[in-house]
Coordinates of C-alpha atoms in Angstrom, one line a residue:
Chain A
M158 CA 0.0 0.0 0.0
K159 CA 1.8 3.0 -1.4
L160 CA 0.2 5.6 0.9
L161 CA 1.3 3.6 4.0
Q162 CA 4.8 3.0 2.7
D163 CA 5.2 6.8 2.0
K164 CA 4.0 7.6 5.5
I165 CA 6.5 5.1 7.0
L166 CA 9.3 6.6 5.0
Q167 CA 8.3 10.2 6.0
E168 CA 7.5 9.6 9.7
G169 CA 8.8 6.2 10.8
K170 CA 11.9 6.2 13.0
V171 CA 14.3 3.3 12.9
L172 CA 15.4 2.8 16.5
S173 CA 17.5 -0.3 15.9
E174 CA 17.9 -3.1 13.4
S175 CA 14.6 -4.6 14.5
V176 CA 12.5 -1.7 15.9
L177 CA 10.6 0.7 13.7
K178 CA 8.7 3.4 15.6
V179 CA 5.5 4.7 14.0
D180 CA 4.1 6.6 16.9
S181 CA 3.1 9.6 14.8
F182 CA 0.3 7.9 13.0
L183 CA -0.4 4.4 14.4
N184 CA 1.0 3.5 17.9
H185 CA 0.4 6.7 19.9
Q186 CA -0.9 9.4 17.7
I187 CA -3.4 8.1 15.1
D188 CA -4.1 9.4 11.6
P189 CA -7.8 8.7 11.2
Q190 CA -7.9 9.2 7.4
L191 CA -5.0 6.8 6.9
M192 CA -6.8 4.3 9.2
L193 CA -9.9 4.6 7.0
E194 CA -7.8 3.9 3.9
I195 CA -6.2 0.9 5.6
G196 CA -9.6 -0.3 6.5
E197 CA -10.7 0.0 2.9
E198 CA -7.7 -2.0 1.8
F199 CA -8.2 -4.8 4.3
A200 CA -11.9 -4.9 3.3
R201 CA -11.0 -5.2 -0.3
L202 CA -8.4 -7.9 0.3
F203 CA -10.7 -10.0 2.4
A204 CA -14.0 -9.1 0.8
N205 CA -14.8 -12.7 -0.4
E206 CA -13.8 -14.6 2.7
G207 CA -17.2 -14.7 4.4
I208 CA -15.8 -13.0 7.5
T209 CA -18.2 -12.6 10.4
K210 CA -16.0 -11.0 13.1
I211 CA -12.7 -9.1 13.4
L212 CA -10.4 -9.9 16.3
T213 CA -7.6 -7.6 17.3
L214 CA -5.4 -6.8 20.3
E215 CA -5.5 -3.6 22.4
S216 CA -4.5 -0.9 21.8
S217 CA -2.8 -0.2 18.5
G218 CA -4.9 -2.8 16.6
I219 CA -8.2 -1.1 17.4
A220 CA -8.1 1.8 14.9
P221 CA -7.4 -0.1 11.8
S222 CA -9.8 -2.9 12.9
V223 CA -12.7 -0.6 13.5
M224 CA -12.3 1.0 10.0
T225 CA -12.1 -2.5 8.5
G226 CA -15.2 -3.5 10.4
L227 CA -17.0 -0.4 9.2
K228 CA -16.3 -1.2 5.6
L229 CA -17.1 -4.9 6.0
G230 CA -20.2 -4.2 8.1
I231 CA -19.1 -6.6 10.9
P232 CA -18.2 -6.2 14.6
V233 CA -14.7 -5.9 16.1
I234 CA -13.6 -7.6 19.3
F235 CA -10.4 -6.5 20.9
A236 CA -8.5 -8.9 23.2
R237 CA -7.4 -7.4 26.4
K238 CA -4.0 -7.7 27.9
R239 CA -5.3 -7.6 31.5
K240 CA -8.4 -8.7 33.0
S241 CA -11.1 -6.1 33.8
L242 CA -13.4 -6.3 36.7
T243 CA -16.4 -5.7 34.4
L244 CA -15.4 -8.6 32.2
T245 CA -17.1 -11.1 34.4
D246 CA -17.9 -13.7 31.7
D247 CA -16.0 -16.8 31.1
L248 CA -12.7 -15.8 29.5
L249 CA -10.7 -17.6 26.8
T250 CA -7.0 -16.8 27.4
A251 CA -3.7 -17.3 25.7
T252 CA -0.1 -16.2 26.7
V253 CA 1.8 -13.9 24.4
Y254 CA 5.4 -13.0 24.7
S255 CA 6.3 -9.5 23.6
Y256 CA 9.9 -9.2 22.4
T257 CA 9.6 -5.4 22.3
K258 CA 8.5 -5.1 25.9
Q259 CA 10.4 -8.3 27.0
E260 CA 7.5 -9.6 29.0
S261 CA 4.6 -12.1 28.8
N262 CA 1.0 -11.0 28.7
E263 CA -2.0 -13.0 29.2
I264 CA -4.5 -11.9 26.5
S265 CA -8.2 -12.7 26.8
I266 CA -11.6 -12.4 25.3
S267 CA -15.0 -13.2 26.6
N268 CA -16.4 -16.5 25.1
K269 CA -19.6 -14.6 24.3
F270 CA -18.5 -12.7 21.2
I271 CA -16.7 -15.3 19.2
E272 CA -18.5 -18.6 18.8
K273 CA -18.6 -21.8 16.8
G274 CA -19.5 -20.8 13.2
D275 CA -17.7 -17.5 13.3
H276 CA -15.1 -17.0 10.5
V277 CA -12.6 -14.5 12.0
L278 CA -10.3 -12.0 10.4
I279 CA -7.4 -11.2 12.7
I280 CA -5.9 -7.7 12.4
D281 CA -2.8 -6.4 14.1
D282 CA -0.6 -3.3 13.8
F283 CA 2.7 -5.2 13.5
L284 CA 3.9 -8.7 12.6
A285 CA 7.3 -9.5 13.8
N286 CA 7.8 -12.9 15.5
G287 CA 4.2 -13.7 15.2
E288 CA 3.6 -14.1 18.9
A289 CA 0.5 -11.9 19.1
A290 CA -1.1 -13.4 16.0
L291 CA -0.5 -16.9 17.3
G292 CA -2.1 -15.9 20.6
L293 CA -5.1 -14.5 18.8
I294 CA -5.4 -17.6 16.6
E295 CA -5.4 -19.7 19.8
L296 CA -8.3 -17.7 21.2
V297 CA -10.3 -18.2 17.9
T298 CA -9.5 -21.9 18.0
Q299 CA -10.5 -22.2 21.7
A300 CA -13.8 -20.5 20.7
G301 CA -14.5 -23.2 18.1
A302 CA -14.4 -20.6 15.3
T303 CA -12.3 -20.6 12.2
I304 CA -9.6 -18.2 10.8
A305 CA -10.5 -16.4 7.6
G306 CA -7.1 -14.7 7.4
I307 CA -4.7 -12.3 9.0
G308 CA -4.4 -8.6 8.1
I309 CA -1.2 -6.8 9.2
V310 CA -0.5 -3.1 8.9
I311 CA 3.3 -3.4 9.0
E312 CA 5.1 -6.7 8.6
K313 CA 8.8 -7.0 9.5
S314 CA 9.6 -9.7 6.9
F315 CA 13.1 -10.3 8.2
Q316 CA 11.6 -11.7 11.4
A317 CA 10.0 -15.2 11.6
G318 CA 6.3 -14.4 12.1
G319 CA 5.2 -14.1 8.5
N320 CA 6.7 -17.4 7.5
K321 CA 5.3 -19.2 10.5
L322 CA 1.8 -18.1 9.7
R323 CA 2.0 -18.7 5.9
E324 CA 3.5 -22.2 6.5
Q325 CA 0.2 -23.0 8.3
G326 CA -1.6 -22.2 5.1
L327 CA -3.1 -19.0 6.4
K328 CA -3.9 -16.1 4.2
V329 CA -1.7 -13.3 5.5
E330 CA -2.0 -9.8 3.9
S331 CA 0.4 -7.2 5.1
L332 CA 0.0 -3.6 3.8
A333 CA 3.6 -2.8 4.2
R334 CA 6.4 -5.4 4.3
V335 CA 9.7 -4.2 5.7
E336 CA 12.6 -6.2 4.3
S337 CA 15.3 -4.5 6.5
L338 CA 15.9 -1.7 9.0
S339 CA 19.7 -1.8 8.6
N340 CA 21.7 1.4 8.6
G341 CA 18.8 3.3 10.0
E342 CA 16.9 2.9 6.7
V343 CA 13.6 1.3 6.0
K344 CA 13.6 -1.0 3.0
F345 CA 10.4 -2.6 1.7
V346 CA 10.0 -6.0 0.1
K347 CA 9.7 -5.4 -3.6
D348 CA 6.1 -5.3 -4.8
K349 CA 4.7 -8.8 -5.5
V350 CA 8.0 -10.6 -5.3
E351 CA 6.9 -12.6 -2.3
E352 CA 3.2 -12.3 -2.8
S353 CA 3.0 -15.7 -4.4
V354 CA 4.8 -17.6 -1.6
Chain B
M166 CA -28.3 10.5 21.3
K167 CA -31.3 8.3 20.8
L168 CA -29.5 5.5 18.9
L169 CA -27.0 5.1 21.7
Q170 CA -29.7 5.2 24.4
D171 CA -31.6 2.5 22.5
K172 CA -28.4 0.4 22.2
I173 CA -27.8 0.7 26.0
L174 CA -31.3 -0.3 26.8
Q175 CA -31.1 -3.3 24.4
E176 CA -27.6 -4.6 25.2
G177 CA -26.4 -2.9 28.4
K178 CA -26.1 -5.0 31.5
V179 CA -26.6 -3.4 35.0
L180 CA -24.1 -5.2 37.2
S181 CA -24.7 -3.1 40.3
E182 CA -26.0 0.3 41.3
S183 CA -22.9 1.9 39.8
V184 CA -21.7 -0.5 37.1
L185 CA -23.1 -0.6 33.6
K186 CA -21.6 -3.1 31.3
V187 CA -21.6 -2.3 27.5
D188 CA -19.2 -4.9 26.4
S189 CA -21.2 -5.9 23.3
F190 CA -20.7 -2.6 21.5
L191 CA -18.1 -0.4 23.2
N192 CA -15.8 -1.9 25.8
H193 CA -14.9 -5.3 24.3
Q194 CA -16.8 -5.9 21.1
I195 CA -17.1 -2.7 19.1
D196 CA -20.0 -1.7 16.8
P197 CA -18.1 0.2 14.1
Q198 CA -21.3 1.8 12.5
L199 CA -22.4 3.1 16.0
M200 CA -18.9 4.5 16.5
L201 CA -19.1 6.3 13.2
E202 CA -22.4 7.9 14.3
I203 CA -20.9 8.8 17.7
G204 CA -18.0 10.4 15.9
E205 CA -20.4 12.4 13.7
E206 CA -22.3 13.6 16.8
F207 CA -19.1 14.7 18.6
A208 CA -17.9 16.4 15.5
R209 CA -21.2 18.3 15.2
L210 CA -21.2 19.3 18.9
F211 CA -17.6 20.5 18.8
A212 CA -17.5 21.8 15.2
N213 CA -16.9 25.4 16.1
E214 CA -14.4 25.0 18.9
G215 CA -11.2 25.3 16.8
I216 CA -10.0 21.9 17.9
T217 CA -6.5 20.8 16.7
K218 CA -6.1 17.4 18.5
I219 CA -8.2 14.8 20.2
L220 CA -6.8 13.1 23.3
T221 CA -8.2 9.9 24.7
L222 CA -7.2 7.0 26.9
E223 CA -6.6 3.4 25.8
S224 CA -8.4 1.2 25.0
S225 CA -12.1 1.9 24.9
G226 CA -11.8 5.6 24.1
I227 CA -9.9 4.9 20.8
A228 CA -12.8 3.8 18.6
P229 CA -15.1 6.8 19.2
S230 CA -12.1 9.1 19.1
V231 CA -10.8 7.9 15.7
M232 CA -14.3 8.3 14.2
T233 CA -14.5 11.9 15.6
G234 CA -11.0 12.6 14.3
L235 CA -12.0 11.4 10.9
K236 CA -15.0 13.7 10.8
L237 CA -13.1 16.7 12.2
G238 CA -10.0 16.0 10.0
I239 CA -7.6 16.0 13.0
P240 CA -5.3 13.5 14.7
V241 CA -6.0 11.5 17.7
I242 CA -3.6 10.7 20.5
F243 CA -4.2 8.0 23.0
A244 CA -2.7 8.1 26.4
R245 CA -1.1 4.9 27.5
K246 CA -1.7 3.2 30.9
R247 CA 1.8 1.7 30.9
K248 CA 5.1 2.8 29.5
S249 CA 6.2 1.2 26.3
L250 CA 9.8 0.5 25.4
T251 CA 9.3 2.2 22.0
L252 CA 7.9 5.3 23.6
T253 CA 11.4 6.7 24.3
D254 CA 10.5 10.4 24.2
D255 CA 10.0 12.6 27.1
L256 CA 6.7 11.6 28.7
L257 CA 4.1 13.7 30.4
T258 CA 2.4 11.7 33.1
A259 CA -0.5 11.8 35.5
T260 CA -2.0 9.4 38.0
V261 CA -5.5 8.1 37.6
Y262 CA -7.4 6.1 40.1
S263 CA -9.9 3.6 38.7
Y264 CA -12.8 2.9 41.0
T265 CA -13.9 0.1 38.7
K266 CA -10.6 -1.7 38.8
Q267 CA -9.6 -0.4 42.2
E268 CA -6.1 0.5 41.3
S269 CA -4.1 3.6 40.3
N270 CA -2.6 3.8 36.8
E271 CA 0.0 6.2 35.6
I272 CA -1.2 7.5 32.2
S273 CA 1.3 9.1 29.9
I274 CA 1.7 10.8 26.5
S275 CA 4.8 11.8 24.6
N276 CA 5.4 15.5 24.8
K277 CA 5.8 15.5 21.0
F278 CA 2.2 15.2 19.9
I279 CA 0.4 17.8 22.1
E280 CA 2.1 21.2 22.2
K281 CA 1.6 24.8 23.2
G282 CA -1.0 26.2 20.9
D283 CA -3.0 23.0 20.6
H284 CA -6.7 23.2 21.5
V285 CA -7.6 19.7 22.6
L286 CA -10.9 17.8 22.7
I287 CA -10.8 15.1 25.3
I288 CA -12.9 12.0 24.5
D289 CA -13.6 9.0 26.8
D290 CA -16.0 6.1 26.9
F291 CA -17.4 6.7 30.4
L292 CA -17.6 9.6 32.9
A293 CA -18.1 8.5 36.5
N294 CA -16.0 10.1 39.1
G295 CA -14.0 12.1 36.5
E296 CA -10.7 10.6 37.4
A297 CA -9.7 9.7 33.9
A298 CA -10.9 13.0 32.5
L299 CA -9.0 15.0 35.2
G300 CA -5.8 13.0 34.4
L301 CA -6.2 13.8 30.7
I302 CA -6.8 17.5 31.5
E303 CA -3.6 17.4 33.5
L304 CA -1.6 16.0 30.6
V305 CA -3.0 18.7 28.3
T306 CA -2.1 21.4 30.8
Q307 CA 1.4 20.0 31.3
A308 CA 1.8 20.2 27.6
G309 CA 0.9 23.9 27.7
A310 CA -2.1 23.3 25.5
T311 CA -5.7 24.3 26.2
I312 CA -8.9 22.3 26.6
A313 CA -11.7 22.8 24.0
G314 CA -14.1 20.5 25.7
I315 CA -14.9 17.0 26.9
G316 CA -16.9 14.4 24.9
I317 CA -18.2 11.5 26.8
V318 CA -20.0 8.5 25.3
I319 CA -21.8 7.5 28.5
E320 CA -22.0 9.7 31.6
K321 CA -23.2 8.3 34.9
S322 CA -24.8 11.5 36.1
F323 CA -25.3 10.2 39.6
Q324 CA -21.6 10.1 40.2
A325 CA -19.5 13.3 40.8
G326 CA -17.4 13.6 37.6
G327 CA -19.8 15.6 35.5
N328 CA -20.3 18.3 38.1
K329 CA -16.6 18.5 38.9
L330 CA -15.8 19.2 35.2
R331 CA -18.7 21.5 34.5
E332 CA -17.9 23.5 37.7
Q333 CA -14.6 24.3 36.1
G334 CA -16.4 25.9 33.2
L335 CA -15.6 23.1 30.8
K336 CA -17.9 22.3 27.9
V337 CA -18.9 18.7 28.6
E338 CA -21.0 16.8 26.1
S339 CA -22.3 13.4 27.0
L340 CA -24.1 11.4 24.4
A341 CA -26.0 9.3 27.0
R342 CA -26.5 10.5 30.5
V343 CA -27.5 7.8 33.0
E344 CA -29.5 9.1 35.9
S345 CA -29.7 5.8 37.8
L346 CA -28.9 2.1 37.7
S347 CA -31.2 1.2 40.6
N348 CA -33.2 -2.0 40.5
G349 CA -31.2 -3.3 37.6
E350 CA -32.7 -0.7 35.3
V351 CA -31.1 2.0 33.2
K352 CA -32.7 5.4 33.6
F353 CA -31.6 8.3 31.5
V354 CA -31.5 12.0 32.5
K355 CA -34.5 13.6 30.7
D356 CA -33.6 15.3 27.5
K357 CA -32.3 18.9 28.0
V358 CA -33.3 19.1 31.6
E359 CA -29.8 19.5 32.8
E360 CA -28.3 20.7 29.5
S361 CA -28.4 24.3 30.7
V362 CA -26.6 23.7 34.0

């Protein structure tokens, strides 16, 4: 997605060989118009998958997911990283290790909003080692629902997550695929080269 | 906002005299179309306030804020409840006590995205005792910016927050104002009765 790549080149900050900071439009400040266009793109890519629900993870996955849900006309559920007192229902839980934050989080959803028969699109802001996506997949599986696909805003293709998920036969669509962050520079995977993998 | 009141009456669950659970469309599962209409309503109510930024708090404030930002054509910043390793900039912080979760959280924003000269609309999902709103106001004040107003999706008018904020002369617009949760029933403040306070 050209618009997103341009935004990353203009505003993204390369903090290390593996950390790209996009706090000015996705992870802290949010650009609502860009989120709408991201939502339109995910909706286009997954239009024919018979999706009934979108599942994401708080907090940075919420904005792109809500725009996608708006375009597809379906609800969004966000998994929580901590339990809330008002979430009194039976919870489905999975453990997710964050390499960025160097800690494990239990993520959870109520068993009320994703059910057997649901066909779920998972959306997240970043795909690196795939831990968050695998945790979300586990929640969907526990609910007895099926995975329609995985929509990622920014994939770091030099980390293992993308391959892990694609090897499982999952449809993974990343709107920007970063090949390398070496020398303080963002390089994207060339268009379509890996699309057929 | 009639649509929101109807949704609360249909799907809201009264857990106690002070806790209303709206996990099916706002706090866990999100109804994107309703969020869009909430965003349109906030945009209408604050159209002439010269707002430059929206500030909210993760996670439930994000969806209504992004829709409002879309309609007003301005960015959204969400304050974080925990520090992130990739938020390396200088942080502005405030302490917020949550009566629901019975714990204090430090909330923080980077000092990069709200600056002197900004005129900020604060949006949050609930207004009860006003702790979250007061914390967000403190962050805006620390940044040297000014408050344009406060947009609340659901106000529990029987708790002190609304009065605290209005007594400071702030423009507070709540799309649904709950007068009471007694006897397991949601009662709304009668239209316009308190609007002139």
